[in-house]
Amino acid sequence: MTPSLEQVKEWFTQYNSSVFADSLPSVKFILNNTRRQLGQFYWGNGRGIGIKISLYWDRSEEEYRRTLLHEMCHLWCYNRGWIREHHGPHWKQIAAYVTKKTELQISRCTDASDWKPRNA
Ligand SMILES: [Zn+2]
């Protein structure tokens, strides 16, 4: 599937409410076509904060939701001053909580070896 920007924003709002107790600030969303990163939380250098999601790979809705949640864990850490730890202890802690709460496995890396580009 290919989520629209509106769809991604809707998931964010839902998860912010159901998982993060509406504690996350609103961010900018960018859909791109990057092969190397499924998603990215960006911050600093006067760019503001935002979440990028790549539409390059042909992936299921569940996989897109997992990518969004992974980046929302970075946002949660950013909000508490722990962003420089990257996938450090606080990120792991919130990822484990999100996994339990949503029953979607939020992991550090996803094996992309079986994926196919959307436009192949
Ligand atoms: Zn990450």
Coordinates of C-alpha atoms and ligand atoms in Angstrom, one line a residue:
M1 CA 0.0 0.0 0.0
T2 CA 1.0 3.6 -0.3
P3 CA -0.2 5.9 2.5
S4 CA -1.1 9.5 1.8
L5 CA 0.2 12.4 3.9
E6 CA -3.3 12.7 5.4
Q7 CA -3.2 9.0 6.3
V8 CA 0.1 9.3 8.1
K9 CA -1.1 12.3 10.0
E10 CA -4.2 10.4 11.1
W11 CA -2.1 7.5 12.4
F12 CA 0.1 10.0 14.2
T13 CA -2.9 11.6 15.9
Q14 CA -4.4 8.2 16.8
Y15 CA -1.1 6.8 18.3
N16 CA -0.3 10.1 20.1
S17 CA -3.6 9.7 21.8
S18 CA -3.8 6.0 22.4
V19 CA -0.1 5.3 23.2
F20 CA 1.7 8.5 24.1
A21 CA -1.1 10.1 26.2
D22 CA -1.1 13.1 23.8
S23 CA 2.3 14.1 25.0
L24 CA 4.0 14.4 21.6
P25 CA 4.2 17.9 20.0
S26 CA 2.9 18.2 16.4
V27 CA 5.6 17.8 13.8
K28 CA 6.0 18.3 10.1
F29 CA 5.6 15.2 7.9
I30 CA 7.4 14.5 4.6
L31 CA 6.9 11.6 2.3
N32 CA 9.9 10.8 0.2
N33 CA 11.4 8.1 -2.0
T34 CA 14.5 7.3 -0.1
R35 CA 15.9 3.8 -0.5
R36 CA 18.2 3.7 2.5
Q37 CA 15.9 4.8 5.3
L38 CA 12.4 3.7 5.9
G39 CA 11.8 6.7 8.1
Q40 CA 13.7 9.5 9.8
F41 CA 13.1 11.8 12.7
Y42 CA 14.9 15.1 12.0
W43 CA 15.6 18.0 14.2
G44 CA 18.1 20.8 14.7
N45 CA 19.8 23.2 12.3
G46 CA 16.8 25.5 12.2
R47 CA 14.8 23.0 10.3
G48 CA 12.3 22.4 13.1
I49 CA 11.3 18.9 13.9
G50 CA 9.7 16.4 11.6
I51 CA 9.2 12.8 10.5
K52 CA 10.1 11.6 7.0
I53 CA 8.6 8.4 5.7
S54 CA 9.9 6.7 2.6
L55 CA 7.5 5.3 0.0
Y56 CA 10.2 3.6 -1.9
W57 CA 9.6 0.0 -0.8
D58 CA 6.4 -1.8 -1.5
R59 CA 5.2 -2.4 2.1
S60 CA 2.1 -3.3 4.0
E61 CA 0.0 -0.8 6.1
E62 CA 1.3 -2.6 9.3
E63 CA 4.9 -2.0 8.2
Y64 CA 4.2 1.7 7.6
R65 CA 2.6 2.0 11.0
R66 CA 5.6 0.4 12.6
T67 CA 8.0 2.8 10.9
L68 CA 5.9 5.8 12.0
L69 CA 5.9 4.4 15.6
H70 CA 9.6 3.9 15.5
E71 CA 10.1 7.6 14.6
M72 CA 7.5 8.6 17.2
C73 CA 9.7 6.9 19.8
H74 CA 12.6 9.2 18.6
L75 CA 10.2 12.2 19.0
W76 CA 9.3 11.1 22.5
C77 CA 13.0 11.0 23.4
Y78 CA 13.6 14.4 21.7
N79 CA 10.9 15.9 23.8
R80 CA 12.6 14.8 27.0
G81 CA 16.1 15.8 26.0
W82 CA 17.3 12.2 25.2
I83 CA 17.6 12.5 21.4
R84 CA 21.4 12.2 21.3
E85 CA 21.2 8.7 22.7
H86 CA 19.6 7.7 19.4
H87 CA 18.6 4.0 19.9
G88 CA 19.9 4.1 23.4
P89 CA 18.3 3.0 26.7
H90 CA 15.4 5.5 26.7
W91 CA 14.5 4.8 23.1
K92 CA 14.6 1.0 23.8
Q93 CA 12.4 1.5 26.8
I94 CA 9.7 3.5 25.0
A95 CA 9.9 1.1 22.0
A96 CA 9.3 -1.8 24.3
Y97 CA 6.3 0.0 25.8
V98 CA 4.9 0.8 22.3
T99 CA 5.4 -2.8 21.2
K100 CA 3.4 -4.0 24.2
K101 CA 0.7 -1.4 23.8
T102 CA 0.1 -1.8 20.0
E103 CA 1.2 -5.4 19.5
L104 CA 3.4 -4.1 16.7
Q105 CA 7.0 -5.0 17.0
I106 CA 9.0 -1.8 17.2
S107 CA 12.6 -2.7 16.5
R108 CA 15.8 -0.8 15.8
C109 CA 16.3 -2.2 12.4
T110 CA 14.2 -4.0 9.9
D111 CA 15.5 -6.6 7.5
A112 CA 14.9 -5.3 4.0
S113 CA 16.3 -8.2 2.1
D114 CA 12.9 -9.5 1.0
W115 CA 11.5 -6.2 -0.1
K116 CA 10.8 -5.0 -3.6
P117 CA 10.6 -1.4 -4.8
R118 CA 7.1 -0.1 -5.2
N119 CA 7.8 0.8 -8.8
A120 CA 9.6 -2.3 -9.9
Ligands
ZN1 ZN 15.6 5.0 14.7

